[in-house]
GROMACS .gro file of C-alpha atoms in nm:
model
   93
    1UNK     CA    1   8.402   8.016   8.543
    2UNK     CA    2   8.433   7.765   8.826
    3UNK     CA    3   8.194   7.685   9.108
    4UNK     CA    4   8.437   7.436   9.266
    5UNK     CA    5   8.334   7.468   9.632
    6UNK     CA    6   8.659   7.308   9.752
    7UNK     CA    7   8.867   7.573   9.574
    8UNK     CA    8   8.630   7.850   9.688
    9UNK     CA    9   8.667   7.731  10.049
   10UNK     CA   10   9.047   7.728  10.004
   11UNK     CA   11   9.059   8.086   9.872
   12UNK     CA   12   8.767   8.238  10.065
   13UNK     CA   13   8.823   8.531  10.301
   14UNK     CA   14   8.560   8.656  10.548
   15UNK     CA   15   8.582   9.012  10.413
   16UNK     CA   16   8.418   8.889  10.089
   17UNK     CA   17   8.088   8.908  10.279
   18UNK     CA   18   8.100   9.287  10.245
   19UNK     CA   19   8.068   9.253   9.866
   20UNK     CA   20   7.783   9.002   9.867
   21UNK     CA   21   7.573   9.096  10.167
   22UNK     CA   22   7.347   8.862  10.359
   23UNK     CA   23   7.021   8.787  10.178
   24UNK     CA   24   6.940   8.505  10.417
   25UNK     CA   25   6.973   8.130  10.392
   26UNK     CA   26   7.261   8.006  10.183
   27UNK     CA   27   7.294   8.351  10.021
   28UNK     CA   28   7.484   8.483  10.322
   29UNK     CA   29   7.812   8.585  10.159
   30UNK     CA   30   7.990   8.279  10.298
   31UNK     CA   31   8.196   8.026  10.099
   32UNK     CA   32   7.886   7.817  10.018
   33UNK     CA   33   7.693   8.115   9.879
   34UNK     CA   34   7.577   8.013   9.528
   35UNK     CA   35   7.650   8.366   9.403
   36UNK     CA   36   8.025   8.312   9.449
   37UNK     CA   37   8.218   8.172   9.153
   38UNK     CA   38   8.584   8.183   9.052
   39UNK     CA   39   8.698   8.332   8.723
   40UNK     CA   40   9.021   8.210   8.563
   41UNK     CA   41   9.202   8.496   8.394
   42UNK     CA   42   9.502   8.462   8.164
   43UNK     CA   43   9.710   8.776   8.199
   44UNK     CA   44   9.935   8.929   7.933
   45UNK     CA   45  10.049   9.225   8.143
   46UNK     CA   46   9.951   9.410   8.458
   47UNK     CA   47   9.935   9.780   8.537
   48UNK     CA   48   9.865   9.871   8.899
   49UNK     CA   49   9.915  10.149   9.148
   50UNK     CA   50  10.120  10.110   9.464
   51UNK     CA   51  10.022  10.358   9.733
   52UNK     CA   52  10.132  10.395  10.093
   53UNK     CA   53   9.919  10.708  10.135
   54UNK     CA   54   9.647  10.691  10.402
   55UNK     CA   55   9.294  10.656  10.260
   56UNK     CA   56   9.167  10.994  10.388
   57UNK     CA   57   9.457  11.169  10.211
   58UNK     CA   58   9.386  10.978   9.888
   59UNK     CA   59   9.019  11.077   9.906
   60UNK     CA   60   9.116  11.441   9.960
   61UNK     CA   61   9.354  11.429   9.662
   62UNK     CA   62   9.083  11.275   9.440
   63UNK     CA   63   8.827  11.540   9.538
   64UNK     CA   64   9.089  11.812   9.487
   65UNK     CA   65   9.159  11.668   9.141
   66UNK     CA   66   8.789  11.677   9.054
   67UNK     CA   67   8.762  12.041   9.166
   68UNK     CA   68   9.084  12.164   9.003
   69UNK     CA   69   9.078  11.942   8.695
   70UNK     CA   70   9.429  11.818   8.776
   71UNK     CA   71   9.472  11.439   8.803
   72UNK     CA   72   9.567  11.336   9.158
   73UNK     CA   73   9.898  11.165   9.227
   74UNK     CA   74   9.792  10.908   9.482
   75UNK     CA   75  10.064  10.651   9.423
   76UNK     CA   76  10.324  10.505   9.192
   77UNK     CA   77  10.196  10.338   8.874
   78UNK     CA   78  10.380  10.014   8.797
   79UNK     CA   79  10.368   9.778   8.499
   80UNK     CA   80  10.462   9.411   8.486
   81UNK     CA   81  10.515   9.265   8.139
   82UNK     CA   82  10.399   8.926   8.023
   83UNK     CA   83  10.755   8.791   8.020
   84UNK     CA   84  10.802   8.901   8.381
   85UNK     CA   85  10.470   8.743   8.479
   86UNK     CA   86  10.549   8.412   8.315
   87UNK     CA   87  10.910   8.413   8.439
   88UNK     CA   88  10.823   8.438   8.807
   89UNK     CA   89  10.759   8.714   9.057
   90UNK     CA   90  10.853   9.051   8.917
   91UNK     CA   91  10.988   9.360   9.083
   92UNK     CA   92  10.971   9.445   9.450
   93UNK     CA   93  10.599   9.524   9.473
   0.00000   0.00000   0.00000
């Protein structure tokens, strides 16, 4: 865990405010908010979903899956191995 304000300022994006909210004073969701910290993660592999489907369609597919009991297919699942991660950028995603 790091509270390095310089690094937080470097990485900070204004849309982070949506996740923290404004509680007033320094707890305003900005880069100096004491609630913001960085977490260093060492990754062995990554599994993620790539989707170009519009959000309303994804939401419909998820609800349909809940109703029918059939898992929705909202995108392509991809996996990046540890060797690919440590060897540089993998794939085309």
